[in-house]
């Protein structure tokens, strides 16, 4: 129906949503086809925001298909376009995706730098839940790099943002997992146990069984650390 309309804006949106659905089903070829079509239409309409979104979709598809070179190329193209538009939220989203590529390459110094830049941009925005998620990604990178004390600080900042957003149980539980890991790295077993108990409470209250399983799995690791101490 959208293809029959004079303006292409609705067709661009439809193509991108179809791409997203195909990507969720791991149908990478079809997802790429829909995102590529939306890119062609967006370029013809001189809709830069839609062009960036299409490039991000193509990058997400390449990343899911383990094509790190392709994903990096699409994210870099998105970054150049977003830089020209001075769109802070888009630049932050692109930074987080580039951090995802760096994570797959185990380049944790790059992950930390990109995540910190994204979190700083998001802190100036209006969605504290996204800022909280970005700060947790900063903490995860700091942990891998052996910066457990800094990771603890980042986690506490992430929790503050999450609570400002209204307290998503899923988001807060994942932040508390990272906080528990940081406490374990610092040898603070009691603090790690407290964080996991809080995550357990969130899991039970929200009915997230997957979270509950993850909490108990981490409890086993915490118990193992206590035994070694």
JSON list of C-alpha atoms in Angstrom, two decimals, residues 134-229:
[
{"chain": "A", "resi": 134, "resn": "UNK", "atom": "CA", "xyz": [25.42, 2.90, 28.19]},
{"chain": "A", "resi": 135, "resn": "UNK", "atom": "CA", "xyz": [26.99, 3.49, 31.62]},
{"chain": "A", "resi": 136, "resn": "UNK", "atom": "CA", "xyz": [26.68, -0.23, 32.37]},
{"chain": "A", "resi": 137, "resn": "UNK", "atom": "CA", "xyz": [28.54, -0.95, 29.12]},
{"chain": "A", "resi": 138, "resn": "UNK", "atom": "CA", "xyz": [31.27, 1.43, 30.32]},
{"chain": "A", "resi": 139, "resn": "UNK", "atom": "CA", "xyz": [31.48, -0.54, 33.57]},
{"chain": "A", "resi": 140, "resn": "UNK", "atom": "CA", "xyz": [31.69, -3.87, 31.74]},
{"chain": "A", "resi": 141, "resn": "UNK", "atom": "CA", "xyz": [34.64, -2.61, 29.66]},
{"chain": "A", "resi": 142, "resn": "UNK", "atom": "CA", "xyz": [36.36, -1.23, 32.76]},
{"chain": "A", "resi": 143, "resn": "UNK", "atom": "CA", "xyz": [36.03, -4.62, 34.46]},
{"chain": "A", "resi": 144, "resn": "UNK", "atom": "CA", "xyz": [37.67, -6.45, 31.56]},
{"chain": "A", "resi": 145, "resn": "UNK", "atom": "CA", "xyz": [40.50, -3.92, 31.62]},
{"chain": "A", "resi": 146, "resn": "UNK", "atom": "CA", "xyz": [41.05, -4.52, 35.34]},
{"chain": "A", "resi": 147, "resn": "UNK", "atom": "CA", "xyz": [39.56, -1.22, 36.48]},
{"chain": "A", "resi": 148, "resn": "UNK", "atom": "CA", "xyz": [37.21, -2.66, 39.09]},
{"chain": "A", "resi": 149, "resn": "UNK", "atom": "CA", "xyz": [37.03, 0.44, 41.29]},
{"chain": "A", "resi": 150, "resn": "UNK", "atom": "CA", "xyz": [36.15, 2.62, 38.29]},
{"chain": "A", "resi": 151, "resn": "UNK", "atom": "CA", "xyz": [33.59, 0.00, 37.22]},
{"chain": "A", "resi": 152, "resn": "UNK", "atom": "CA", "xyz": [31.94, 0.23, 40.64]},
{"chain": "A", "resi": 153, "resn": "UNK", "atom": "CA", "xyz": [31.61, 4.00, 40.24]},
{"chain": "A", "resi": 154, "resn": "UNK", "atom": "CA", "xyz": [30.16, 3.60, 36.74]},
{"chain": "A", "resi": 155, "resn": "UNK", "atom": "CA", "xyz": [27.64, 1.03, 37.99]},
{"chain": "A", "resi": 156, "resn": "UNK", "atom": "CA", "xyz": [26.45, 3.35, 40.74]},
{"chain": "A", "resi": 157, "resn": "UNK", "atom": "CA", "xyz": [26.01, 6.13, 38.18]},
{"chain": "A", "resi": 158, "resn": "UNK", "atom": "CA", "xyz": [24.12, 3.70, 35.94]},
{"chain": "A", "resi": 159, "resn": "UNK", "atom": "CA", "xyz": [21.81, 2.79, 38.84]},
{"chain": "A", "resi": 160, "resn": "UNK", "atom": "CA", "xyz": [21.09, 6.47, 39.46]},
{"chain": "A", "resi": 161, "resn": "UNK", "atom": "CA", "xyz": [20.12, 6.92, 35.81]},
{"chain": "A", "resi": 162, "resn": "UNK", "atom": "CA", "xyz": [18.00, 3.75, 35.87]},
{"chain": "A", "resi": 163, "resn": "UNK", "atom": "CA", "xyz": [16.11, 4.92, 38.95]},
{"chain": "A", "resi": 164, "resn": "UNK", "atom": "CA", "xyz": [15.58, 8.31, 37.33]},
{"chain": "A", "resi": 165, "resn": "UNK", "atom": "CA", "xyz": [14.02, 6.46, 34.40]},
{"chain": "A", "resi": 166, "resn": "UNK", "atom": "CA", "xyz": [11.50, 4.78, 36.66]},
{"chain": "A", "resi": 167, "resn": "UNK", "atom": "CA", "xyz": [13.40, 1.62, 37.52]},
{"chain": "A", "resi": 168, "resn": "UNK", "atom": "CA", "xyz": [13.22, -1.00, 34.76]},
{"chain": "A", "resi": 169, "resn": "UNK", "atom": "CA", "xyz": [13.71, -4.34, 36.61]},
{"chain": "A", "resi": 170, "resn": "UNK", "atom": "CA", "xyz": [15.55, -5.90, 33.67]},
{"chain": "A", "resi": 171, "resn": "UNK", "atom": "CA", "xyz": [17.96, -2.98, 33.30]},
{"chain": "A", "resi": 172, "resn": "UNK", "atom": "CA", "xyz": [18.57, -2.57, 37.02]},
{"chain": "A", "resi": 173, "resn": "UNK", "atom": "CA", "xyz": [19.21, -6.30, 37.50]},
{"chain": "A", "resi": 174, "resn": "UNK", "atom": "CA", "xyz": [21.84, -6.32, 34.76]},
{"chain": "A", "resi": 175, "resn": "UNK", "atom": "CA", "xyz": [23.55, -3.30, 36.33]},
{"chain": "A", "resi": 176, "resn": "UNK", "atom": "CA", "xyz": [23.57, -5.11, 39.67]},
{"chain": "A", "resi": 177, "resn": "UNK", "atom": "CA", "xyz": [25.16, -8.14, 37.99]},
{"chain": "A", "resi": 178, "resn": "UNK", "atom": "CA", "xyz": [27.99, -5.90, 36.79]},
{"chain": "A", "resi": 179, "resn": "UNK", "atom": "CA", "xyz": [28.25, -4.31, 40.23]},
{"chain": "A", "resi": 180, "resn": "UNK", "atom": "CA", "xyz": [28.52, -7.79, 41.77]},
{"chain": "A", "resi": 181, "resn": "UNK", "atom": "CA", "xyz": [31.31, -8.68, 39.32]},
{"chain": "A", "resi": 182, "resn": "UNK", "atom": "CA", "xyz": [33.16, -5.50, 40.29]},
{"chain": "A", "resi": 183, "resn": "UNK", "atom": "CA", "xyz": [32.78, -6.30, 43.99]},
{"chain": "A", "resi": 184, "resn": "UNK", "atom": "CA", "xyz": [34.11, -9.82, 43.41]},
{"chain": "A", "resi": 185, "resn": "UNK", "atom": "CA", "xyz": [37.09, -8.41, 41.49]},
{"chain": "A", "resi": 186, "resn": "UNK", "atom": "CA", "xyz": [37.85, -6.22, 44.50]},
{"chain": "A", "resi": 187, "resn": "UNK", "atom": "CA", "xyz": [37.46, -9.13, 46.92]},
{"chain": "A", "resi": 188, "resn": "UNK", "atom": "CA", "xyz": [34.32, -7.67, 48.48]},
{"chain": "A", "resi": 189, "resn": "UNK", "atom": "CA", "xyz": [32.28, -10.86, 48.74]},
{"chain": "A", "resi": 190, "resn": "UNK", "atom": "CA", "xyz": [29.58, -9.45, 51.02]},
{"chain": "A", "resi": 191, "resn": "UNK", "atom": "CA", "xyz": [28.93, -6.53, 48.65]},
{"chain": "A", "resi": 192, "resn": "UNK", "atom": "CA", "xyz": [28.70, -8.93, 45.71]},
{"chain": "A", "resi": 193, "resn": "UNK", "atom": "CA", "xyz": [26.20, -11.06, 47.62]},
{"chain": "A", "resi": 194, "resn": "UNK", "atom": "CA", "xyz": [24.12, -7.98, 48.45]},
{"chain": "A", "resi": 195, "resn": "UNK", "atom": "CA", "xyz": [23.99, -6.94, 44.78]},
{"chain": "A", "resi": 196, "resn": "UNK", "atom": "CA", "xyz": [22.95, -10.43, 43.70]},
{"chain": "A", "resi": 197, "resn": "UNK", "atom": "CA", "xyz": [20.23, -10.58, 46.35]},
{"chain": "A", "resi": 198, "resn": "UNK", "atom": "CA", "xyz": [18.87, -7.29, 45.06]},
{"chain": "A", "resi": 199, "resn": "UNK", "atom": "CA", "xyz": [18.95, -8.65, 41.50]},
{"chain": "A", "resi": 200, "resn": "UNK", "atom": "CA", "xyz": [17.14, -11.78, 42.74]},
{"chain": "A", "resi": 201, "resn": "UNK", "atom": "CA", "xyz": [14.42, -9.63, 44.29]},
{"chain": "A", "resi": 202, "resn": "UNK", "atom": "CA", "xyz": [13.98, -7.71, 41.04]},
{"chain": "A", "resi": 203, "resn": "UNK", "atom": "CA", "xyz": [13.78, -10.97, 39.07]},
{"chain": "A", "resi": 204, "resn": "UNK", "atom": "CA", "xyz": [11.14, -12.44, 41.36]},
{"chain": "A", "resi": 205, "resn": "UNK", "atom": "CA", "xyz": [9.07, -9.26, 41.53]},
{"chain": "A", "resi": 206, "resn": "UNK", "atom": "CA", "xyz": [9.03, -8.82, 37.75]},
{"chain": "A", "resi": 207, "resn": "UNK", "atom": "CA", "xyz": [8.62, -12.49, 36.85]},
{"chain": "A", "resi": 208, "resn": "UNK", "atom": "CA", "xyz": [11.75, -12.56, 34.65]},
{"chain": "A", "resi": 209, "resn": "UNK", "atom": "CA", "xyz": [12.70, -16.23, 34.98]},
{"chain": "A", "resi": 210, "resn": "UNK", "atom": "CA", "xyz": [15.70, -15.82, 32.70]},
{"chain": "A", "resi": 211, "resn": "UNK", "atom": "CA", "xyz": [17.05, -13.17, 35.05]},
{"chain": "A", "resi": 212, "resn": "UNK", "atom": "CA", "xyz": [16.44, -15.44, 38.03]},
{"chain": "A", "resi": 213, "resn": "UNK", "atom": "CA", "xyz": [18.44, -18.25, 36.42]},
{"chain": "A", "resi": 214, "resn": "UNK", "atom": "CA", "xyz": [21.27, -15.82, 35.66]},
{"chain": "A", "resi": 215, "resn": "UNK", "atom": "CA", "xyz": [21.19, -14.59, 39.26]},
{"chain": "A", "resi": 216, "resn": "UNK", "atom": "CA", "xyz": [21.50, -18.10, 40.67]},
{"chain": "A", "resi": 217, "resn": "UNK", "atom": "CA", "xyz": [24.30, -18.88, 38.24]},
{"chain": "A", "resi": 218, "resn": "UNK", "atom": "CA", "xyz": [26.21, -15.84, 39.50]},
{"chain": "A", "resi": 219, "resn": "UNK", "atom": "CA", "xyz": [25.45, -16.91, 43.08]},
{"chain": "A", "resi": 220, "resn": "UNK", "atom": "CA", "xyz": [27.37, -20.13, 42.40]},
{"chain": "A", "resi": 221, "resn": "UNK", "atom": "CA", "xyz": [30.37, -18.07, 41.26]},
{"chain": "A", "resi": 222, "resn": "UNK", "atom": "CA", "xyz": [30.14, -15.89, 44.34]},
{"chain": "A", "resi": 223, "resn": "UNK", "atom": "CA", "xyz": [29.97, -18.95, 46.61]},
{"chain": "A", "resi": 224, "resn": "UNK", "atom": "CA", "xyz": [33.03, -20.40, 44.86]},
{"chain": "A", "resi": 225, "resn": "UNK", "atom": "CA", "xyz": [34.95, -17.17, 45.53]},
{"chain": "A", "resi": 226, "resn": "UNK", "atom": "CA", "xyz": [33.95, -17.25, 49.20]},
{"chain": "A", "resi": 227, "resn": "UNK", "atom": "CA", "xyz": [35.23, -20.82, 49.50]},
{"chain": "A", "resi": 228, "resn": "UNK", "atom": "CA", "xyz": [38.59, -19.85, 48.00]},
{"chain": "A", "resi": 229, "resn": "UNK", "atom": "CA", "xyz": [38.87, -16.93, 50.47]}
]
